[in-house]
Amino acid sequence: MKAIWNGAIGFGLVNIPVKIYSATETSKLDLDMLDKSDFSNIRFKRVNENTGKEVKWENIVKGYLMDDKYIVLDEEDYEAASPEKTKILSIDQFVKEEEVDSVYFETPYYLEPQKNGENAYRLLLKALEKTGMVGIGTFVLRESEAIGMIRPYNNDILILNRLRFDQEIRDYSDLKIPAHKAPKPAELKMAVNLIEQLSQEFDPAMYKDTYSDDLLKIIRQKAKGKNIKTRKAPAAKEGKVIDLMAQLKASLNNSKSKSAS
């Protein structure tokens, strides 16, 4: 794995030198875009708007348009904006993990201690485990500020979850959400029974990305010249009054039969 950030965690007066690594990888198929007429590969070029000529990566810079004029930025400018945050993720507060709503979670990263940071790394890991707390702080990653939540993972490693800023969460007040009307007691009891019947400890290994495998099977069948039979998913019906009790009873019976088999 290749580190994407090199710096330190600020833990009070303690600095823990760390490297950040991406903790995830995609399971999607790598599909290319092709020209429908002859299946030629589509290539994207970085072209100068005025000359129409292709521009090499080493000649590309980034700029901000201000008063019809571009202000070009270089690496020193990014660091000058907040030099400490480009190299230090300073923990500003410790909170209970359950206080952080999942809507804020964005991307997980692994934290690896660098030389001479092993003891402080292990200390923070065990202290977080003992208190049940997580550390929250901000840092600069890939030219933008990010919130980081540091927590133990599998009792063995510190993981950094990148969080969304509160200003990034959209307001949902314009959505057509049902009015605050209490459900019928019998329906609520039945729904609770269904939830309890299906309750178990979360096992992430239960869930696999099977869509990519199924799509690959179709690709292999097409490669052999076989015709693909399409199974249509049932369309959602709008405007139909739903008998919730009947559906809940059927769901409970179906769940019980699965448990018995």
PDB file of N, CA, C and O in Angstrom, residues 98-153:
ATOM      1  N   GLU A  98     -20.920   6.950  19.546  1.00  0.00           N
ATOM      2  CA  GLU A  98     -22.337   6.935  19.193  1.00  0.00           C
ATOM      3  C   GLU A  98     -22.921   8.339  19.040  1.00  0.00           C
ATOM      4  O   GLU A  98     -24.025   8.500  18.501  1.00  0.00           O
ATOM      5  N   GLU A  99     -22.194   9.357  19.493  1.00  0.00           N
ATOM      6  CA  GLU A  99     -22.664  10.737  19.336  1.00  0.00           C
ATOM      7  C   GLU A  99     -22.470  11.242  17.911  1.00  0.00           C
ATOM      8  O   GLU A  99     -23.061  12.245  17.516  1.00  0.00           O
ATOM      9  N   VAL A 100     -21.643  10.552  17.125  1.00  0.00           N
ATOM     10  CA  VAL A 100     -21.366  10.976  15.754  1.00  0.00           C
ATOM     11  C   VAL A 100     -22.318  10.234  14.818  1.00  0.00           C
ATOM     12  O   VAL A 100     -22.185   9.022  14.621  1.00  0.00           O
ATOM     13  N   ASP A 101     -23.278  10.935  14.253  1.00  0.00           N
ATOM     14  CA  ASP A 101     -24.274  10.309  13.380  1.00  0.00           C
ATOM     15  C   ASP A 101     -23.604   9.771  12.120  1.00  0.00           C
ATOM     16  O   ASP A 101     -22.671  10.382  11.582  1.00  0.00           O
ATOM     17  N   SER A 102     -24.093   8.639  11.636  1.00  0.00           N
ATOM     18  CA  SER A 102     -23.488   7.996  10.463  1.00  0.00           C
ATOM     19  C   SER A 102     -23.587   8.838   9.201  1.00  0.00           C
ATOM     20  O   SER A 102     -22.849   8.599   8.238  1.00  0.00           O
ATOM     21  N   VAL A 103     -24.475   9.839   9.183  1.00  0.00           N
ATOM     22  CA  VAL A 103     -24.601  10.699   7.999  1.00  0.00           C
ATOM     23  C   VAL A 103     -23.302  11.465   7.751  1.00  0.00           C
ATOM     24  O   VAL A 103     -23.022  11.897   6.629  1.00  0.00           O
ATOM     25  N   TYR A 104     -22.482  11.613   8.784  1.00  0.00           N
ATOM     26  CA  TYR A 104     -21.226  12.359   8.649  1.00  0.00           C
ATOM     27  C   TYR A 104     -20.069  11.492   8.146  1.00  0.00           C
ATOM     28  O   TYR A 104     -19.052  12.018   7.706  1.00  0.00           O
ATOM     29  N   PHE A 105     -20.200  10.166   8.220  1.00  0.00           N
ATOM     30  CA  PHE A 105     -19.096   9.293   7.816  1.00  0.00           C
ATOM     31  C   PHE A 105     -18.855   9.354   6.311  1.00  0.00           C
ATOM     32  O   PHE A 105     -19.792   9.313   5.519  1.00  0.00           O
ATOM     33  N   GLU A 106     -17.594   9.427   5.926  1.00  0.00           N
ATOM     34  CA  GLU A 106     -17.254   9.522   4.505  1.00  0.00           C
ATOM     35  C   GLU A 106     -16.311   8.399   4.077  1.00  0.00           C
ATOM     36  O   GLU A 106     -16.700   7.495   3.356  1.00  0.00           O
ATOM     37  N   THR A 107     -15.035   8.442   4.504  1.00  0.00           N
ATOM     38  CA  THR A 107     -14.048   7.473   4.027  1.00  0.00           C
ATOM     39  C   THR A 107     -13.154   7.002   5.174  1.00  0.00           C
ATOM     40  O   THR A 107     -12.688   7.819   5.965  1.00  0.00           O
ATOM     41  N   PRO A 108     -12.879   5.686   5.261  1.00  0.00           N
ATOM     42  CA  PRO A 108     -11.974   5.189   6.306  1.00  0.00           C
ATOM     43  C   PRO A 108     -10.525   5.087   5.813  1.00  0.00           C
ATOM     44  O   PRO A 108     -10.283   4.767   4.648  1.00  0.00           O
ATOM     45  N   TYR A 109      -9.585   5.336   6.716  1.00  0.00           N
ATOM     46  CA  TYR A 109      -8.156   5.207   6.408  1.00  0.00           C
ATOM     47  C   TYR A 109      -7.465   4.494   7.565  1.00  0.00           C
ATOM     48  O   TYR A 109      -7.861   4.621   8.717  1.00  0.00           O
ATOM     49  N   TYR A 110      -6.411   3.749   7.239  1.00  0.00           N
ATOM     50  CA  TYR A 110      -5.588   3.126   8.269  1.00  0.00           C
ATOM     51  C   TYR A 110      -4.490   4.094   8.686  1.00  0.00           C
ATOM     52  O   TYR A 110      -3.928   4.818   7.862  1.00  0.00           O
ATOM     53  N   LEU A 111      -4.161   4.067   9.986  1.00  0.00           N
ATOM     54  CA  LEU A 111      -3.062   4.873  10.514  1.00  0.00           C
ATOM     55  C   LEU A 111      -1.923   3.938  10.911  1.00  0.00           C
ATOM     56  O   LEU A 111      -2.125   2.982  11.662  1.00  0.00           O
ATOM     57  N   GLU A 112      -0.743   4.226  10.398  1.00  0.00           N
ATOM     58  CA  GLU A 112       0.446   3.424  10.709  1.00  0.00           C
ATOM     59  C   GLU A 112       1.452   4.301  11.435  1.00  0.00           C
ATOM     60  O   GLU A 112       1.780   5.390  10.954  1.00  0.00           O
ATOM     61  N   PRO A 113       1.963   3.841  12.601  1.00  0.00           N
ATOM     62  CA  PRO A 113       2.964   4.649  13.300  1.00  0.00           C
ATOM     63  C   PRO A 113       4.288   4.650  12.561  1.00  0.00           C
ATOM     64  O   PRO A 113       4.680   3.646  11.965  1.00  0.00           O
ATOM     65  N   GLN A 114       4.943   5.788  12.577  1.00  0.00           N
ATOM     66  CA  GLN A 114       6.274   5.864  11.999  1.00  0.00           C
ATOM     67  C   GLN A 114       7.314   5.593  13.093  1.00  0.00           C
ATOM     68  O   GLN A 114       6.972   5.402  14.259  1.00  0.00           O
ATOM     69  N   LYS A 115       8.567   5.578  12.694  1.00  0.00           N
ATOM     70  CA  LYS A 115       9.653   5.269  13.624  1.00  0.00           C
ATOM     71  C   LYS A 115       9.620   6.206  14.831  1.00  0.00           C
ATOM     72  O   LYS A 115       9.426   7.414  14.690  1.00  0.00           O
ATOM     73  N   ASN A 116       9.783   5.641  16.014  1.00  0.00           N
ATOM     74  CA  ASN A 116       9.778   6.336  17.301  1.00  0.00           C
ATOM     75  C   ASN A 116       8.380   6.804  17.733  1.00  0.00           C
ATOM     76  O   ASN A 116       8.245   7.496  18.748  1.00  0.00           O
ATOM     77  N   GLY A 117       7.349   6.415  16.966  1.00  0.00           N
ATOM     78  CA  GLY A 117       5.992   6.786  17.354  1.00  0.00           C
ATOM     79  C   GLY A 117       5.182   5.597  17.840  1.00  0.00           C
ATOM     80  O   GLY A 117       4.007   5.734  18.176  1.00  0.00           O
ATOM     81  N   GLU A 118       5.813   4.421  17.875  1.00  0.00           N
ATOM     82  CA  GLU A 118       5.090   3.188  18.201  1.00  0.00           C
ATOM     83  C   GLU A 118       4.480   3.207  19.611  1.00  0.00           C
ATOM     84  O   GLU A 118       3.324   2.807  19.801  1.00  0.00           O
ATOM     85  N   ASN A 119       5.234   3.661  20.597  1.00  0.00           N
ATOM     86  CA  ASN A 119       4.748   3.644  21.982  1.00  0.00           C
ATOM     87  C   ASN A 119       3.570   4.597  22.171  1.00  0.00           C
ATOM     88  O   ASN A 119       2.570   4.256  22.815  1.00  0.00           O
ATOM     89  N   ALA A 120       3.679   5.805  21.631  1.00  0.00           N
ATOM     90  CA  ALA A 120       2.601   6.788  21.756  1.00  0.00           C
ATOM     91  C   ALA A 120       1.360   6.327  20.984  1.00  0.00           C
ATOM     92  O   ALA A 120       0.228   6.554  21.418  1.00  0.00           O
ATOM     93  N   TYR A 121       1.579   5.675  19.860  1.00  0.00           N
ATOM     94  CA  TYR A 121       0.478   5.131  19.039  1.00  0.00           C
ATOM     95  C   TYR A 121      -0.304   4.095  19.847  1.00  0.00           C
ATOM     96  O   TYR A 121      -1.537   4.131  19.919  1.00  0.00           O
ATOM     97  N   ARG A 122       0.429   3.152  20.473  1.00  0.00           N
ATOM     98  CA  ARG A 122      -0.197   2.101  21.265  1.00  0.00           C
ATOM     99  C   ARG A 122      -0.888   2.679  22.491  1.00  0.00           C
ATOM    100  O   ARG A 122      -1.962   2.222  22.902  1.00  0.00           O
ATOM    101  N   LEU A 123      -0.305   3.715  23.072  1.00  0.00           N
ATOM    102  CA  LEU A 123      -0.902   4.372  24.234  1.00  0.00           C
ATOM    103  C   LEU A 123      -2.256   4.980  23.875  1.00  0.00           C
ATOM    104  O   LEU A 123      -3.251   4.796  24.588  1.00  0.00           O
ATOM    105  N   LEU A 124      -2.316   5.706  22.763  1.00  0.00           N
ATOM    106  CA  LEU A 124      -3.578   6.324  22.337  1.00  0.00           C
ATOM    107  C   LEU A 124      -4.614   5.253  22.009  1.00  0.00           C
ATOM    108  O   LEU A 124      -5.788   5.376  22.370  1.00  0.00           O
ATOM    109  N   LEU A 125      -4.178   4.200  21.329  1.00  0.00           N
ATOM    110  CA  LEU A 125      -5.078   3.100  20.974  1.00  0.00           C
ATOM    111  C   LEU A 125      -5.733   2.508  22.224  1.00  0.00           C
ATOM    112  O   LEU A 125      -6.960   2.347  22.295  1.00  0.00           O
ATOM    113  N   LYS A 126      -4.929   2.176  23.225  1.00  0.00           N
ATOM    114  CA  LYS A 126      -5.450   1.534  24.432  1.00  0.00           C
ATOM    115  C   LYS A 126      -6.274   2.506  25.277  1.00  0.00           C
ATOM    116  O   LYS A 126      -7.258   2.104  25.918  1.00  0.00           O
ATOM    117  N   ALA A 127      -5.886   3.781  25.292  1.00  0.00           N
ATOM    118  CA  ALA A 127      -6.635   4.785  26.064  1.00  0.00           C
ATOM    119  C   ALA A 127      -8.027   4.987  25.464  1.00  0.00           C
ATOM    120  O   ALA A 127      -9.017   5.132  26.196  1.00  0.00           O
ATOM    121  N   LEU A 128      -8.119   4.989  24.138  1.00  0.00           N
ATOM    122  CA  LEU A 128      -9.418   5.122  23.482  1.00  0.00           C
ATOM    123  C   LEU A 128     -10.284   3.891  23.740  1.00  0.00           C
ATOM    124  O   LEU A 128     -11.499   4.003  23.964  1.00  0.00           O
ATOM    125  N   GLU A 129      -9.668   2.711  23.712  1.00  0.00           N
ATOM    126  CA  GLU A 129     -10.411   1.480  23.994  1.00  0.00           C
ATOM    127  C   GLU A 129     -10.963   1.497  25.420  1.00  0.00           C
ATOM    128  O   GLU A 129     -12.126   1.144  25.654  1.00  0.00           O
ATOM    129  N   LYS A 130     -10.148   1.938  26.363  1.00  0.00           N
ATOM    130  CA  LYS A 130     -10.537   1.921  27.780  1.00  0.00           C
ATOM    131  C   LYS A 130     -11.647   2.915  28.075  1.00  0.00           C
ATOM    132  O   LYS A 130     -12.557   2.638  28.872  1.00  0.00           O
ATOM    133  N   THR A 131     -11.610   4.080  27.423  1.00  0.00           N
ATOM    134  CA  THR A 131     -12.598   5.126  27.692  1.00  0.00           C
ATOM    135  C   THR A 131     -13.831   5.018  26.802  1.00  0.00           C
ATOM    136  O   THR A 131     -14.860   5.632  27.096  1.00  0.00           O
ATOM    137  N   GLY A 132     -13.729   4.252  25.697  1.00  0.00           N
ATOM    138  CA  GLY A 132     -14.842   4.174  24.749  1.00  0.00           C
ATOM    139  C   GLY A 132     -15.033   5.467  23.978  1.00  0.00           C
ATOM    140  O   GLY A 132     -16.128   5.730  23.461  1.00  0.00           O
ATOM    141  N   MET A 133     -13.984   6.266  23.898  1.00  0.00           N
ATOM    142  CA  MET A 133     -14.072   7.564  23.212  1.00  0.00           C
ATOM    143  C   MET A 133     -13.375   7.503  21.853  1.00  0.00           C
ATOM    144  O   MET A 133     -12.625   6.565  21.543  1.00  0.00           O
ATOM    145  N   VAL A 134     -13.648   8.530  21.039  1.00  0.00           N
ATOM    146  CA  VAL A 134     -12.948   8.717  19.767  1.00  0.00           C
ATOM    147  C   VAL A 134     -12.408  10.137  19.723  1.00  0.00           C
ATOM    148  O   VAL A 134     -12.953  11.031  20.373  1.00  0.00           O
ATOM    149  N   GLY A 135     -11.325  10.334  18.974  1.00  0.00           N
ATOM    150  CA  GLY A 135     -10.717  11.654  18.873  1.00  0.00           C
ATOM    151  C   GLY A 135     -11.154  12.362  17.601  1.00  0.00           C
ATOM    152  O   GLY A 135     -11.194  11.748  16.536  1.00  0.00           O
ATOM    153  N   ILE A 136     -11.487  13.641  17.713  1.00  0.00           N
ATOM    154  CA  ILE A 136     -11.936  14.434  16.560  1.00  0.00           C
ATOM    155  C   ILE A 136     -10.987  15.608  16.347  1.00  0.00           C
ATOM    156  O   ILE A 136     -10.632  16.324  17.289  1.00  0.00           O
ATOM    157  N   GLY A 137     -10.577  15.800  15.080  1.00  0.00           N
ATOM    158  CA  GLY A 137      -9.718  16.934  14.751  1.00  0.00           C
ATOM    159  C   GLY A 137      -9.749  17.204  13.261  1.00  0.00           C
ATOM    160  O   GLY A 137     -10.348  16.442  12.495  1.00  0.00           O
ATOM    161  N   THR A 138      -9.127  18.297  12.843  1.00  0.00           N
ATOM    162  CA  THR A 138      -9.099  18.640  11.425  1.00  0.00           C
ATOM    163  C   THR A 138      -7.672  18.615  10.890  1.00  0.00           C
ATOM    164  O   THR A 138      -6.713  18.807  11.640  1.00  0.00           O
ATOM    165  N   PHE A 139      -7.555  18.358   9.584  1.00  0.00           N
ATOM    166  CA  PHE A 139      -6.255  18.351   8.920  1.00  0.00           C
ATOM    167  C   PHE A 139      -6.490  18.609   7.438  1.00  0.00           C
ATOM    168  O   PHE A 139      -7.633  18.649   6.975  1.00  0.00           O
ATOM    169  N   VAL A 140      -5.412  18.800   6.704  1.00  0.00           N
ATOM    170  CA  VAL A 140      -5.514  19.056   5.263  1.00  0.00           C
ATOM    171  C   VAL A 140      -5.065  17.812   4.514  1.00  0.00           C
ATOM    172  O   VAL A 140      -3.955  17.324   4.706  1.00  0.00           O
ATOM    173  N   LEU A 141      -5.962  17.282   3.674  1.00  0.00           N
ATOM    174  CA  LEU A 141      -5.672  16.100   2.872  1.00  0.00           C
ATOM    175  C   LEU A 141      -6.005  16.411   1.423  1.00  0.00           C
ATOM    176  O   LEU A 141      -7.123  16.793   1.098  1.00  0.00           O
ATOM    177  N   ARG A 142      -5.009  16.256   0.544  1.00  0.00           N
ATOM    178  CA  ARG A 142      -5.206  16.501  -0.893  1.00  0.00           C
ATOM    179  C   ARG A 142      -5.810  17.877  -1.162  1.00  0.00           C
ATOM    180  O   ARG A 142      -6.836  18.024  -1.804  1.00  0.00           O
ATOM    181  N   GLU A 143      -5.197  18.872  -0.590  1.00  0.00           N
ATOM    182  CA  GLU A 143      -5.507  20.272  -0.870  1.00  0.00           C
ATOM    183  C   GLU A 143      -6.872  20.722  -0.372  1.00  0.00           C
ATOM    184  O   GLU A 143      -7.417  21.719  -0.825  1.00  0.00           O
ATOM    185  N   SER A 144      -7.450  19.984   0.576  1.00  0.00           N
ATOM    186  CA  SER A 144      -8.713  20.431   1.162  1.00  0.00           C
ATOM    187  C   SER A 144      -8.756  20.013   2.628  1.00  0.00           C
ATOM    188  O   SER A 144      -8.196  18.975   3.018  1.00  0.00           O
ATOM    189  N   GLU A 145      -9.435  20.832   3.438  1.00  0.00           N
ATOM    190  CA  GLU A 145      -9.525  20.532   4.864  1.00  0.00           C
ATOM    191  C   GLU A 145     -10.526  19.411   5.106  1.00  0.00           C
ATOM    192  O   GLU A 145     -11.548  19.309   4.433  1.00  0.00           O
ATOM    193  N   ALA A 146     -10.223  18.573   6.076  1.00  0.00           N
ATOM    194  CA  ALA A 146     -11.085  17.444   6.390  1.00  0.00           C
ATOM    195  C   ALA A 146     -11.200  17.295   7.895  1.00  0.00           C
ATOM    196  O   ALA A 146     -10.309  17.682   8.648  1.00  0.00           O
ATOM    197  N   ILE A 147     -12.329  16.740   8.329  1.00  0.00           N
ATOM    198  CA  ILE A 147     -12.483  16.371   9.735  1.00  0.00           C
ATOM    199  C   ILE A 147     -12.094  14.903   9.848  1.00  0.00           C
ATOM    200  O   ILE A 147     -12.506  14.077   9.025  1.00  0.00           O
ATOM    201  N   GLY A 148     -11.311  14.573  10.853  1.00  0.00           N
ATOM    202  CA  GLY A 148     -10.916  13.194  11.061  1.00  0.00           C
ATOM    203  C   GLY A 148     -11.400  12.683  12.405  1.00  0.00           C
ATOM    204  O   GLY A 148     -11.333  13.398  13.406  1.00  0.00           O
ATOM    205  N   MET A 149     -11.934  11.468  12.421  1.00  0.00           N
ATOM    206  CA  MET A 149     -12.334  10.819  13.673  1.00  0.00           C
ATOM    207  C   MET A 149     -11.432   9.604  13.868  1.00  0.00           C
ATOM    208  O   MET A 149     -11.441   8.678  13.062  1.00  0.00           O
ATOM    209  N   ILE A 150     -10.641   9.603  14.912  1.00  0.00           N
ATOM    210  CA  ILE A 150      -9.685   8.527  15.175  1.00  0.00           C
ATOM    211  C   ILE A 150     -10.273   7.578  16.208  1.00  0.00           C
ATOM    212  O   ILE A 150     -10.733   8.007  17.276  1.00  0.00           O
ATOM    213  N   ARG A 151     -10.251   6.280  15.887  1.00  0.00           N
ATOM    214  CA  ARG A 151     -10.821   5.280  16.792  1.00  0.00           C
ATOM    215  C   ARG A 151     -10.059   3.963  16.660  1.00  0.00           C
ATOM    216  O   ARG A 151      -9.403   3.709  15.652  1.00  0.00           O
ATOM    217  N   PRO A 152     -10.162   3.108  17.666  1.00  0.00           N
ATOM    218  CA  PRO A 152      -9.538   1.771  17.564  1.00  0.00           C
ATOM    219  C   PRO A 152     -10.312   0.912  16.582  1.00  0.00           C
ATOM    220  O   PRO A 152     -11.525   1.051  16.429  1.00  0.00           O
ATOM    221  N   TYR A 153      -9.615  -0.011  15.938  1.00  0.00           N
ATOM    222  CA  TYR A 153     -10.251  -0.928  14.997  1.00  0.00           C
ATOM    223  C   TYR A 153      -9.693  -2.325  15.227  1.00  0.00           C
ATOM    224  O   TYR A 153      -8.471  -2.529  15.183  1.00  0.00           O
TER     225      TYR A 153
END
